Amino acid sequence: MTDTERKTISPKEGEGLRGDGTPKWYVVHTYSGHENKVKANIEKLVESRGMQDKILQIVVPTEDRVEPKDGRMVIKTRKMFPGYVIVKMIVDNESWYLVRNTQGVTGFVGHGSDPVPLSVEEVRRMGIEKIKIDLDLHPGDNIKVINGPFEGFMGTIEEVSEEKETVKAKVSMFGRDTTVELEFAQIDKM
């Protein structure tokens, strides 16, 4: 499909997209290697059309890795999801059409003209957006670890850091109590 042919794709007349009016994160598929160009193109279009209230943020998730090169260690930044851009937007016909028809975009992840938003858990795991987790935790509370290397273990909170959203807890491993630091997202209060 050529860019010209792709420009004419839009939801069927009268069909409309059924967003609930709240911004969510959506995954946009791009030509591999064009992620940063797509991000810049969408940002320009949003600016020129005054759609900052509908398309709020565009992210190309990256991670830094330390790799050996010429006998020394260097930090390399790599795209976490090559061929994808993550967009926080309110989906309606206009915003969908703008993103979908941006040069380098091949489509949304989802079903045709019905993009599927990322879940809160997926957004948190990808590190795209810091999601505030509000747990009423206090020293002495019992917890269960629900993910990470200590998954399935029970423990008792010794210290709570609301700012960092972490706890120090005593977890019983192999018959010994060990103090570990856990993120709020890794635990459930019992």
Short mmCIF file of N, CA and C in Angstrom, two decimals:
data_model
loop_
_atom_site.label_atom_id
_atom_site.label_comp_id
_atom_site.label_asym_id
_atom_site.label_seq_id
_atom_site.Cartn_x
_atom_site.Cartn_y
_atom_site.Cartn_z
N MET A 1 0.85 -1.17 0.00
CA MET A 1 0.00 0.00 0.00
C MET A 1 0.89 1.23 0.00
N THR A 2 0.65 2.15 -0.88
CA THR A 2 1.46 3.36 -0.97
C THR A 2 0.97 4.39 0.03
N ASP A 3 1.81 5.43 0.27
CA ASP A 3 1.41 6.49 1.19
C ASP A 3 0.14 7.18 0.71
N THR A 4 0.00 7.35 -0.60
CA THR A 4 -1.18 8.02 -1.15
C THR A 4 -2.43 7.20 -0.88
N GLU A 5 -2.33 5.87 -1.09
CA GLU A 5 -3.47 5.00 -0.82
C GLU A 5 -3.81 5.00 0.67
N ARG A 6 -2.77 5.01 1.51
CA ARG A 6 -2.97 4.94 2.94
C ARG A 6 -3.64 6.21 3.46
N LYS A 7 -3.40 7.33 2.83
CA LYS A 7 -3.96 8.60 3.27
C LYS A 7 -5.48 8.60 3.23
N THR A 8 -6.07 7.74 2.42
CA THR A 8 -7.52 7.75 2.28
C THR A 8 -8.22 6.83 3.29
N ILE A 9 -7.45 6.09 4.07
CA ILE A 9 -8.06 5.17 5.04
C ILE A 9 -8.59 5.98 6.22
N SER A 10 -9.84 5.79 6.54
CA SER A 10 -10.44 6.40 7.72
C SER A 10 -11.61 5.52 8.16
N PRO A 11 -12.11 5.74 9.37
CA PRO A 11 -13.26 4.93 9.79
C PRO A 11 -14.42 5.14 8.84
N LYS A 12 -15.25 4.13 8.73
CA LYS A 12 -16.41 4.23 7.84
C LYS A 12 -17.29 5.40 8.24
N GLU A 13 -17.91 6.03 7.27
CA GLU A 13 -18.77 7.18 7.50
C GLU A 13 -19.83 6.85 8.54
N GLY A 14 -19.97 7.72 9.53
CA GLY A 14 -20.99 7.53 10.56
C GLY A 14 -20.61 6.52 11.62
N GLU A 15 -19.50 5.80 11.42
CA GLU A 15 -19.11 4.77 12.37
C GLU A 15 -18.50 5.40 13.62
N GLY A 16 -17.50 6.26 13.44
CA GLY A 16 -16.87 6.94 14.58
C GLY A 16 -16.13 5.99 15.50
N LEU A 17 -15.11 6.53 16.15
CA LEU A 17 -14.37 5.76 17.14
C LEU A 17 -15.00 5.99 18.50
N ARG A 18 -15.02 4.95 19.31
CA ARG A 18 -15.72 5.04 20.58
C ARG A 18 -14.75 5.14 21.76
N GLY A 19 -14.04 6.25 21.85
CA GLY A 19 -13.22 6.47 23.03
C GLY A 19 -14.10 7.02 24.13
N ASP A 20 -13.67 6.89 25.38
CA ASP A 20 -14.49 7.39 26.48
C ASP A 20 -14.09 8.81 26.88
N GLY A 21 -13.21 9.43 26.09
CA GLY A 21 -12.82 10.81 26.36
C GLY A 21 -11.68 10.96 27.33
N THR A 22 -11.14 9.85 27.84
CA THR A 22 -9.98 9.93 28.73
C THR A 22 -8.72 9.54 27.97
N PRO A 23 -7.61 10.21 28.25
CA PRO A 23 -6.37 9.87 27.55
C PRO A 23 -5.85 8.50 27.99
N LYS A 24 -5.43 7.72 27.02
CA LYS A 24 -4.84 6.41 27.28
C LYS A 24 -3.61 6.26 26.39
N TRP A 25 -2.79 5.28 26.72
CA TRP A 25 -1.59 4.99 25.94
C TRP A 25 -1.92 3.96 24.86
N TYR A 26 -1.51 4.25 23.62
CA TYR A 26 -1.73 3.35 22.49
C TYR A 26 -0.40 3.06 21.82
N VAL A 27 -0.30 1.87 21.23
CA VAL A 27 0.92 1.47 20.53
C VAL A 27 0.70 1.67 19.04
N VAL A 28 1.64 2.39 18.42
CA VAL A 28 1.56 2.69 16.99
C VAL A 28 2.71 1.96 16.29
N HIS A 29 2.38 1.19 15.27
CA HIS A 29 3.39 0.45 14.51
C HIS A 29 3.96 1.36 13.44
N THR A 30 5.31 1.36 13.31
CA THR A 30 5.99 2.20 12.33
C THR A 30 6.93 1.35 11.48
N TYR A 31 7.43 1.97 10.41
CA TYR A 31 8.50 1.31 9.67
C TYR A 31 9.69 1.23 10.62
N SER A 32 10.38 0.08 10.62
CA SER A 32 11.52 -0.10 11.50
C SER A 32 12.60 0.94 11.19
N GLY A 33 13.13 1.56 12.24
CA GLY A 33 14.15 2.58 12.06
C GLY A 33 13.58 3.98 11.88
N HIS A 34 12.26 4.10 11.79
CA HIS A 34 11.63 5.41 11.57
C HIS A 34 10.93 5.93 12.83
N GLU A 35 11.17 5.31 13.98
CA GLU A 35 10.45 5.66 15.20
C GLU A 35 10.61 7.13 15.58
N ASN A 36 11.85 7.62 15.58
CA ASN A 36 12.08 9.02 15.97
C ASN A 36 11.52 10.00 14.94
N LYS A 37 11.57 9.64 13.65
CA LYS A 37 10.97 10.49 12.61
C LYS A 37 9.46 10.56 12.80
N VAL A 38 8.84 9.42 13.08
CA VAL A 38 7.39 9.38 13.30
C VAL A 38 7.03 10.24 14.50
N LYS A 39 7.79 10.11 15.58
CA LYS A 39 7.55 10.92 16.78
C LYS A 39 7.60 12.40 16.43
N ALA A 40 8.65 12.82 15.72
CA ALA A 40 8.79 14.23 15.33
C ALA A 40 7.66 14.67 14.39
N ASN A 41 7.28 13.81 13.44
CA ASN A 41 6.19 14.15 12.50
C ASN A 41 4.86 14.33 13.23
N ILE A 42 4.56 13.43 14.16
CA ILE A 42 3.30 13.55 14.91
C ILE A 42 3.32 14.83 15.73
N GLU A 43 4.45 15.11 16.40
CA GLU A 43 4.55 16.32 17.21
C GLU A 43 4.33 17.58 16.36
N LYS A 44 4.90 17.61 15.14
CA LYS A 44 4.70 18.77 14.24
C LYS A 44 3.24 18.91 13.85
N LEU A 45 2.61 17.78 13.48
CA LEU A 45 1.20 17.82 13.08
C LEU A 45 0.30 18.26 14.23
N VAL A 46 0.57 17.77 15.42
CA VAL A 46 -0.22 18.14 16.60
C VAL A 46 -0.10 19.64 16.84
N GLU A 47 1.13 20.15 16.74
CA GLU A 47 1.38 21.58 16.93
C GLU A 47 0.66 22.42 15.87
N SER A 48 0.80 22.03 14.61
CA SER A 48 0.22 22.83 13.52
C SER A 48 -1.30 22.80 13.52
N ARG A 49 -1.89 21.71 14.01
CA ARG A 49 -3.36 21.60 14.01
C ARG A 49 -3.98 21.92 15.37
N GLY A 50 -3.15 22.30 16.34
CA GLY A 50 -3.66 22.68 17.66
C GLY A 50 -4.35 21.55 18.38
N MET A 51 -3.79 20.34 18.30
CA MET A 51 -4.44 19.17 18.92
C MET A 51 -3.72 18.70 20.19
N GLN A 52 -3.06 19.64 20.88
CA GLN A 52 -2.34 19.28 22.10
C GLN A 52 -3.27 18.75 23.19
N ASP A 53 -4.56 19.07 23.10
CA ASP A 53 -5.52 18.58 24.09
C ASP A 53 -5.96 17.14 23.81
N LYS A 54 -5.68 16.62 22.61
CA LYS A 54 -6.07 15.25 22.26
C LYS A 54 -4.88 14.29 22.19
N ILE A 55 -3.77 14.78 21.69
CA ILE A 55 -2.56 13.95 21.60
C ILE A 55 -1.56 14.58 22.56
N LEU A 56 -1.40 13.93 23.71
CA LEU A 56 -0.70 14.54 24.83
C LEU A 56 0.79 14.25 24.88
N GLN A 57 1.18 13.04 24.49
CA GLN A 57 2.58 12.65 24.63
C GLN A 57 2.92 11.55 23.65
N ILE A 58 4.14 11.62 23.08
CA ILE A 58 4.62 10.58 22.16
C ILE A 58 5.97 10.12 22.69
N VAL A 59 6.13 8.80 22.83
CA VAL A 59 7.34 8.25 23.44
C VAL A 59 7.91 7.13 22.56
N VAL A 60 9.24 7.16 22.40
CA VAL A 60 9.97 6.04 21.82
C VAL A 60 10.78 5.46 22.98
N PRO A 61 10.27 4.40 23.64
CA PRO A 61 10.95 3.87 24.82
C PRO A 61 12.36 3.37 24.50
N THR A 62 13.32 3.80 25.32
CA THR A 62 14.71 3.38 25.15
C THR A 62 15.26 2.89 26.48
N GLU A 63 16.36 2.17 26.40
CA GLU A 63 17.06 1.72 27.60
C GLU A 63 18.56 1.83 27.35
N ASP A 64 19.30 2.11 28.41
CA ASP A 64 20.76 2.18 28.31
C ASP A 64 21.34 0.83 28.69
N ARG A 65 22.28 0.38 27.89
CA ARG A 65 22.97 -0.88 28.17
C ARG A 65 24.48 -0.63 28.13
N VAL A 66 25.18 -1.30 29.02
CA VAL A 66 26.64 -1.21 29.04
C VAL A 66 27.17 -2.38 28.23
N GLU A 67 27.97 -2.06 27.19
CA GLU A 67 28.51 -3.09 26.31
C GLU A 67 30.01 -2.88 26.12
N PRO A 68 30.74 -3.98 25.93
CA PRO A 68 32.18 -3.84 25.67
C PRO A 68 32.43 -3.37 24.23
N LYS A 69 33.38 -2.43 24.07
CA LYS A 69 33.76 -1.98 22.73
C LYS A 69 35.22 -1.54 22.79
N ASP A 70 36.03 -2.14 21.94
CA ASP A 70 37.46 -1.83 21.88
C ASP A 70 38.13 -1.93 23.26
N GLY A 71 37.79 -2.95 24.01
CA GLY A 71 38.44 -3.20 25.29
C GLY A 71 37.92 -2.37 26.45
N ARG A 72 36.92 -1.53 26.23
CA ARG A 72 36.36 -0.76 27.34
C ARG A 72 34.85 -0.83 27.28
N MET A 73 34.21 -0.48 28.39
CA MET A 73 32.75 -0.53 28.47
C MET A 73 32.16 0.81 28.05
N VAL A 74 31.17 0.76 27.17
CA VAL A 74 30.49 1.98 26.73
C VAL A 74 28.97 1.82 26.93
N ILE A 75 28.31 2.94 27.13
CA ILE A 75 26.86 2.91 27.31
C ILE A 75 26.21 3.12 25.96
N LYS A 76 25.34 2.19 25.58
CA LYS A 76 24.59 2.26 24.32
C LYS A 76 23.11 2.43 24.65
N THR A 77 22.46 3.35 23.96
CA THR A 77 21.02 3.52 24.12
C THR A 77 20.35 2.76 22.99
N ARG A 78 19.45 1.87 23.37
CA ARG A 78 18.73 1.04 22.39
C ARG A 78 17.24 1.24 22.55
N LYS A 79 16.55 1.11 21.42
CA LYS A 79 15.09 1.17 21.45
C LYS A 79 14.59 -0.12 22.07
N MET A 80 13.67 0.01 23.02
CA MET A 80 13.13 -1.18 23.69
C MET A 80 12.19 -1.95 22.77
N PHE A 81 11.46 -1.22 21.90
CA PHE A 81 10.48 -1.84 21.02
C PHE A 81 10.67 -1.31 19.60
N PRO A 82 11.67 -1.81 18.87
CA PRO A 82 11.90 -1.32 17.51
C PRO A 82 10.65 -1.48 16.65
N GLY A 83 10.32 -0.45 15.90
CA GLY A 83 9.16 -0.49 15.03
C GLY A 83 7.88 -0.03 15.71
N TYR A 84 8.00 0.52 16.95
CA TYR A 84 6.81 0.96 17.67
C TYR A 84 7.04 2.31 18.34
N VAL A 85 5.99 3.10 18.39
CA VAL A 85 5.96 4.37 19.12
C VAL A 85 4.74 4.29 20.03
N ILE A 86 4.87 4.84 21.24
CA ILE A 86 3.77 4.80 22.20
C ILE A 86 3.19 6.22 22.29
N VAL A 87 1.87 6.34 22.13
CA VAL A 87 1.22 7.66 22.10
C VAL A 87 0.13 7.72 23.16
N LYS A 88 0.18 8.78 23.99
CA LYS A 88 -0.89 9.03 24.95
C LYS A 88 -1.86 10.00 24.30
N MET A 89 -3.09 9.54 24.11
CA MET A 89 -4.05 10.35 23.37
C MET A 89 -5.48 10.03 23.76
N ILE A 90 -6.35 10.96 23.42
CA ILE A 90 -7.79 10.74 23.51
C ILE A 90 -8.22 10.34 22.10
N VAL A 91 -8.72 9.13 21.95
CA VAL A 91 -9.07 8.64 20.62
C VAL A 91 -10.43 9.15 20.19
N ASP A 92 -10.43 9.85 19.06
CA ASP A 92 -11.65 10.19 18.34
C ASP A 92 -11.27 10.14 16.87
N ASN A 93 -12.20 10.39 15.98
CA ASN A 93 -11.91 10.29 14.54
C ASN A 93 -10.74 11.17 14.13
N GLU A 94 -10.72 12.40 14.64
CA GLU A 94 -9.70 13.36 14.23
C GLU A 94 -8.30 12.95 14.70
N SER A 95 -8.16 12.56 15.99
CA SER A 95 -6.84 12.19 16.51
C SER A 95 -6.38 10.86 15.89
N TRP A 96 -7.30 9.92 15.73
CA TRP A 96 -6.96 8.64 15.11
C TRP A 96 -6.45 8.88 13.69
N TYR A 97 -7.16 9.70 12.94
CA TYR A 97 -6.80 9.97 11.55
C TYR A 97 -5.42 10.65 11.45
N LEU A 98 -5.17 11.62 12.34
CA LEU A 98 -3.88 12.32 12.32
C LEU A 98 -2.73 11.34 12.53
N VAL A 99 -2.82 10.51 13.58
CA VAL A 99 -1.73 9.56 13.88
C VAL A 99 -1.64 8.50 12.79
N ARG A 100 -2.75 7.92 12.43
CA ARG A 100 -2.77 6.81 11.46
C ARG A 100 -2.19 7.21 10.11
N ASN A 101 -2.38 8.47 9.73
CA ASN A 101 -1.93 8.92 8.42
C ASN A 101 -0.64 9.73 8.45
N THR A 102 0.08 9.65 9.55
CA THR A 102 1.40 10.27 9.64
C THR A 102 2.38 9.43 8.83
N GLN A 103 3.24 10.10 8.08
CA GLN A 103 4.22 9.39 7.26
C GLN A 103 5.08 8.49 8.14
N GLY A 104 5.22 7.21 7.76
CA GLY A 104 6.01 6.23 8.50
C GLY A 104 5.19 5.34 9.41
N VAL A 105 3.92 5.71 9.64
CA VAL A 105 3.03 4.91 10.49
C VAL A 105 2.34 3.86 9.63
N THR A 106 2.35 2.60 10.11
CA THR A 106 1.65 1.55 9.37
C THR A 106 0.33 1.18 10.03
N GLY A 107 0.11 1.64 11.27
CA GLY A 107 -1.18 1.39 11.92
C GLY A 107 -1.06 1.34 13.42
N PHE A 108 -2.20 1.24 14.05
CA PHE A 108 -2.28 1.07 15.50
C PHE A 108 -2.26 -0.42 15.81
N VAL A 109 -1.81 -0.77 17.01
CA VAL A 109 -1.96 -2.14 17.47
C VAL A 109 -3.40 -2.24 17.96
N GLY A 110 -4.14 -3.15 17.38
CA GLY A 110 -5.55 -3.31 17.71
C GLY A 110 -6.28 -3.89 16.52
N HIS A 111 -7.57 -3.66 16.46
CA HIS A 111 -8.41 -4.23 15.42
C HIS A 111 -8.84 -3.15 14.43
N GLY A 112 -8.17 -3.08 13.30
CA GLY A 112 -8.54 -2.13 12.26
C GLY A 112 -8.58 -0.71 12.76
N SER A 113 -9.76 -0.11 12.75
CA SER A 113 -9.87 1.28 13.19
C SER A 113 -10.22 1.37 14.68
N ASP A 114 -10.01 0.29 15.43
CA ASP A 114 -10.32 0.28 16.86
C ASP A 114 -9.05 -0.05 17.64
N PRO A 115 -8.20 0.97 17.91
CA PRO A 115 -6.95 0.69 18.63
C PRO A 115 -7.23 0.23 20.06
N VAL A 116 -6.36 -0.65 20.57
CA VAL A 116 -6.51 -1.19 21.92
C VAL A 116 -5.52 -0.47 22.84
N PRO A 117 -6.01 0.17 23.90
CA PRO A 117 -5.10 0.88 24.81
C PRO A 117 -4.30 -0.09 25.67
N LEU A 118 -3.13 0.37 26.13
CA LEU A 118 -2.34 -0.41 27.06
C LEU A 118 -3.01 -0.40 28.43
N SER A 119 -2.88 -1.48 29.17
CA SER A 119 -3.42 -1.52 30.53
C SER A 119 -2.49 -0.73 31.45
N VAL A 120 -3.00 -0.36 32.61
CA VAL A 120 -2.19 0.37 33.59
C VAL A 120 -0.96 -0.45 33.95
N GLU A 121 -1.12 -1.76 34.10
CA GLU A 121 0.00 -2.64 34.43
C GLU A 121 1.06 -2.63 33.32
N GLU A 122 0.63 -2.66 32.06
CA GLU A 122 1.58 -2.63 30.94
C GLU A 122 2.35 -1.31 30.92
N VAL A 123 1.66 -0.21 31.14
CA VAL A 123 2.30 1.11 31.17
C VAL A 123 3.34 1.15 32.29
N ARG A 124 2.97 0.64 33.45
CA ARG A 124 3.89 0.64 34.59
C ARG A 124 5.12 -0.21 34.30
N ARG A 125 4.90 -1.43 33.76
CA ARG A 125 6.02 -2.33 33.47
C ARG A 125 6.96 -1.77 32.42
N MET A 126 6.40 -1.06 31.44
CA MET A 126 7.23 -0.49 30.37
C MET A 126 7.99 0.73 30.85
N GLY A 127 7.59 1.30 31.98
CA GLY A 127 8.28 2.47 32.51
C GLY A 127 7.98 3.74 31.73
N ILE A 128 6.91 3.76 30.98
CA ILE A 128 6.56 4.92 30.17
C ILE A 128 6.11 6.07 31.06
N GLU A 129 5.33 5.74 32.06
CA GLU A 129 4.75 6.76 32.91
C GLU A 129 4.77 6.25 34.34
N LYS A 130 5.15 7.11 35.25
CA LYS A 130 5.16 6.74 36.67
C LYS A 130 3.72 6.73 37.14
N ILE A 131 3.26 5.60 37.60
CA ILE A 131 1.90 5.47 38.07
C ILE A 131 1.93 5.40 39.60
N LYS A 132 1.23 6.32 40.21
CA LYS A 132 1.19 6.40 41.68
C LYS A 132 0.40 5.22 42.22
N ILE A 133 1.04 4.49 43.10
CA ILE A 133 0.38 3.35 43.74
C ILE A 133 0.12 3.75 45.18
N ASP A 134 -1.14 3.74 45.57
CA ASP A 134 -1.52 4.17 46.91
C ASP A 134 -1.89 2.96 47.75
N LEU A 135 -0.95 2.53 48.56
CA LEU A 135 -1.19 1.43 49.49
C LEU A 135 -1.07 2.00 50.90
N ASP A 136 -1.98 1.67 51.76
CA ASP A 136 -1.94 2.13 53.14
C ASP A 136 -1.03 1.18 53.92
N LEU A 137 0.28 1.47 53.89
CA LEU A 137 1.27 0.58 54.50
C LEU A 137 1.92 1.22 55.71
N HIS A 138 2.17 0.40 56.73
CA HIS A 138 2.81 0.86 57.95
C HIS A 138 3.76 -0.22 58.45
N PRO A 139 4.82 0.18 59.18
CA PRO A 139 5.70 -0.83 59.78
C PRO A 139 4.88 -1.81 60.63
N GLY A 140 5.18 -3.09 60.49
CA GLY A 140 4.47 -4.13 61.21
C GLY A 140 3.40 -4.82 60.37
N ASP A 141 2.99 -4.19 59.25
CA ASP A 141 1.98 -4.80 58.38
C ASP A 141 2.56 -6.04 57.70
N ASN A 142 1.72 -7.05 57.51
CA ASN A 142 2.12 -8.26 56.80
C ASN A 142 1.84 -8.08 55.31
N ILE A 143 2.76 -8.56 54.49
CA ILE A 143 2.62 -8.43 53.04
C ILE A 143 2.90 -9.76 52.36
N LYS A 144 2.44 -9.83 51.10
CA LYS A 144 2.78 -10.96 50.24
C LYS A 144 3.42 -10.36 49.00
N VAL A 145 4.54 -10.95 48.57
CA VAL A 145 5.24 -10.49 47.37
C VAL A 145 4.53 -11.12 46.17
N ILE A 146 4.06 -10.26 45.22
CA ILE A 146 3.26 -10.75 44.10
C ILE A 146 4.02 -10.82 42.78
N ASN A 147 5.21 -10.20 42.70
CA ASN A 147 6.06 -10.39 41.52
C ASN A 147 7.50 -10.03 41.84
N GLY A 148 8.39 -10.40 40.94
CA GLY A 148 9.81 -10.18 41.16
C GLY A 148 10.48 -11.44 41.68
N PRO A 149 11.74 -11.33 42.06
CA PRO A 149 12.50 -12.52 42.47
C PRO A 149 12.00 -13.15 43.78
N PHE A 150 11.26 -12.39 44.59
CA PHE A 150 10.76 -12.92 45.86
C PHE A 150 9.28 -13.28 45.80
N GLU A 151 8.75 -13.43 44.59
CA GLU A 151 7.33 -13.73 44.40
C GLU A 151 6.92 -14.96 45.21
N GLY A 152 5.78 -14.82 45.91
CA GLY A 152 5.25 -15.93 46.69
C GLY A 152 5.66 -15.89 48.15
N PHE A 153 6.70 -15.11 48.48
CA PHE A 153 7.15 -15.02 49.86
C PHE A 153 6.25 -14.07 50.66
N MET A 154 6.17 -14.33 51.96
CA MET A 154 5.44 -13.47 52.89
C MET A 154 6.47 -12.68 53.68
N GLY A 155 6.06 -11.52 54.18
CA GLY A 155 6.99 -10.71 54.95
C GLY A 155 6.29 -9.74 55.87
N THR A 156 7.11 -9.02 56.65
CA THR A 156 6.61 -7.99 57.56
C THR A 156 7.36 -6.70 57.27
N ILE A 157 6.61 -5.63 57.11
CA ILE A 157 7.20 -4.32 56.77
C ILE A 157 7.96 -3.77 57.97
N GLU A 158 9.19 -3.29 57.70
CA GLU A 158 10.00 -2.63 58.72
C GLU A 158 10.02 -1.12 58.51
N GLU A 159 9.98 -0.71 57.22
CA GLU A 159 10.13 0.71 56.89
C GLU A 159 9.38 1.00 55.59
N VAL A 160 8.75 2.19 55.50
CA VAL A 160 8.00 2.57 54.31
C VAL A 160 8.55 3.89 53.78
N SER A 161 8.82 3.94 52.47
CA SER A 161 9.25 5.18 51.81
C SER A 161 8.18 5.57 50.79
N GLU A 162 7.30 6.51 51.18
CA GLU A 162 6.21 6.95 50.29
C GLU A 162 6.76 7.61 49.02
N GLU A 163 7.83 8.42 49.17
CA GLU A 163 8.40 9.13 48.02
C GLU A 163 8.92 8.18 46.95
N LYS A 164 9.67 7.18 47.39
CA LYS A 164 10.25 6.22 46.44
C LYS A 164 9.31 5.07 46.12
N GLU A 165 8.18 5.00 46.84
CA GLU A 165 7.21 3.91 46.70
C GLU A 165 7.88 2.55 46.89
N THR A 166 8.64 2.46 48.00
CA THR A 166 9.31 1.20 48.34
C THR A 166 9.09 0.91 49.83
N VAL A 167 9.29 -0.35 50.17
CA VAL A 167 9.28 -0.76 51.58
C VAL A 167 10.51 -1.62 51.83
N LYS A 168 10.96 -1.60 53.07
CA LYS A 168 11.95 -2.57 53.52
C LYS A 168 11.15 -3.55 54.36
N ALA A 169 11.27 -4.81 54.00
CA ALA A 169 10.49 -5.83 54.69
C ALA A 169 11.38 -7.00 55.05
N LYS A 170 11.01 -7.65 56.15
CA LYS A 170 11.69 -8.86 56.57
C LYS A 170 10.95 -10.03 55.93
N VAL A 171 11.66 -10.77 55.09
CA VAL A 171 11.07 -11.91 54.37
C VAL A 171 11.77 -13.17 54.85
N SER A 172 10.98 -14.19 55.13
CA SER A 172 11.55 -15.46 55.60
C SER A 172 11.92 -16.32 54.39
N MET A 173 13.23 -16.54 54.23
CA MET A 173 13.73 -17.37 53.13
C MET A 173 14.63 -18.45 53.70
N PHE A 174 14.35 -19.68 53.34
CA PHE A 174 15.18 -20.81 53.75
C PHE A 174 15.39 -20.84 55.26
N GLY A 175 14.33 -20.50 56.00
CA GLY A 175 14.39 -20.56 57.45
C GLY A 175 15.06 -19.37 58.11
N ARG A 176 15.43 -18.34 57.34
CA ARG A 176 16.09 -17.17 57.91
C ARG A 176 15.32 -15.92 57.49
N ASP A 177 15.25 -14.94 58.38
CA ASP A 177 14.65 -13.65 58.03
C ASP A 177 15.69 -12.78 57.35
N THR A 178 15.33 -12.27 56.18
CA THR A 178 16.22 -11.43 55.40
C THR A 178 15.49 -10.14 55.07
N THR A 179 16.16 -9.00 55.25
CA THR A 179 15.56 -7.72 54.92
C THR A 179 15.80 -7.44 53.43
N VAL A 180 14.70 -7.13 52.73
CA VAL A 180 14.78 -6.83 51.30
C VAL A 180 14.01 -5.53 51.04
N GLU A 181 14.40 -4.85 49.96
CA GLU A 181 13.69 -3.64 49.55
C GLU A 181 12.79 -4.01 48.37
N LEU A 182 11.51 -3.66 48.48
CA LEU A 182 10.52 -4.01 47.46
C LEU A 182 9.76 -2.76 47.04
N GLU A 183 9.36 -2.73 45.77
CA GLU A 183 8.53 -1.64 45.27
C GLU A 183 7.07 -1.91 45.62
N PHE A 184 6.27 -0.85 45.77
CA PHE A 184 4.86 -1.01 46.07
C PHE A 184 4.19 -1.95 45.06
N ALA A 185 4.61 -1.86 43.78
CA ALA A 185 4.00 -2.67 42.72
C ALA A 185 4.30 -4.15 42.88
N GLN A 186 5.25 -4.51 43.74
CA GLN A 186 5.63 -5.91 43.92
C GLN A 186 4.90 -6.58 45.06
N ILE A 187 4.11 -5.82 45.82
CA ILE A 187 3.53 -6.39 47.04
C ILE A 187 2.04 -6.15 47.15
N ASP A 188 1.40 -6.99 47.95
CA ASP A 188 0.00 -6.82 48.35
C ASP A 188 -0.04 -6.85 49.86
N LYS A 189 -0.85 -5.97 50.43
CA LYS A 189 -1.03 -5.97 51.88
C LYS A 189 -1.95 -7.13 52.24
N MET A 190 -1.65 -7.80 53.32
CA MET A 190 -2.49 -8.94 53.74
C MET A 190 -3.44 -8.53 54.83
#
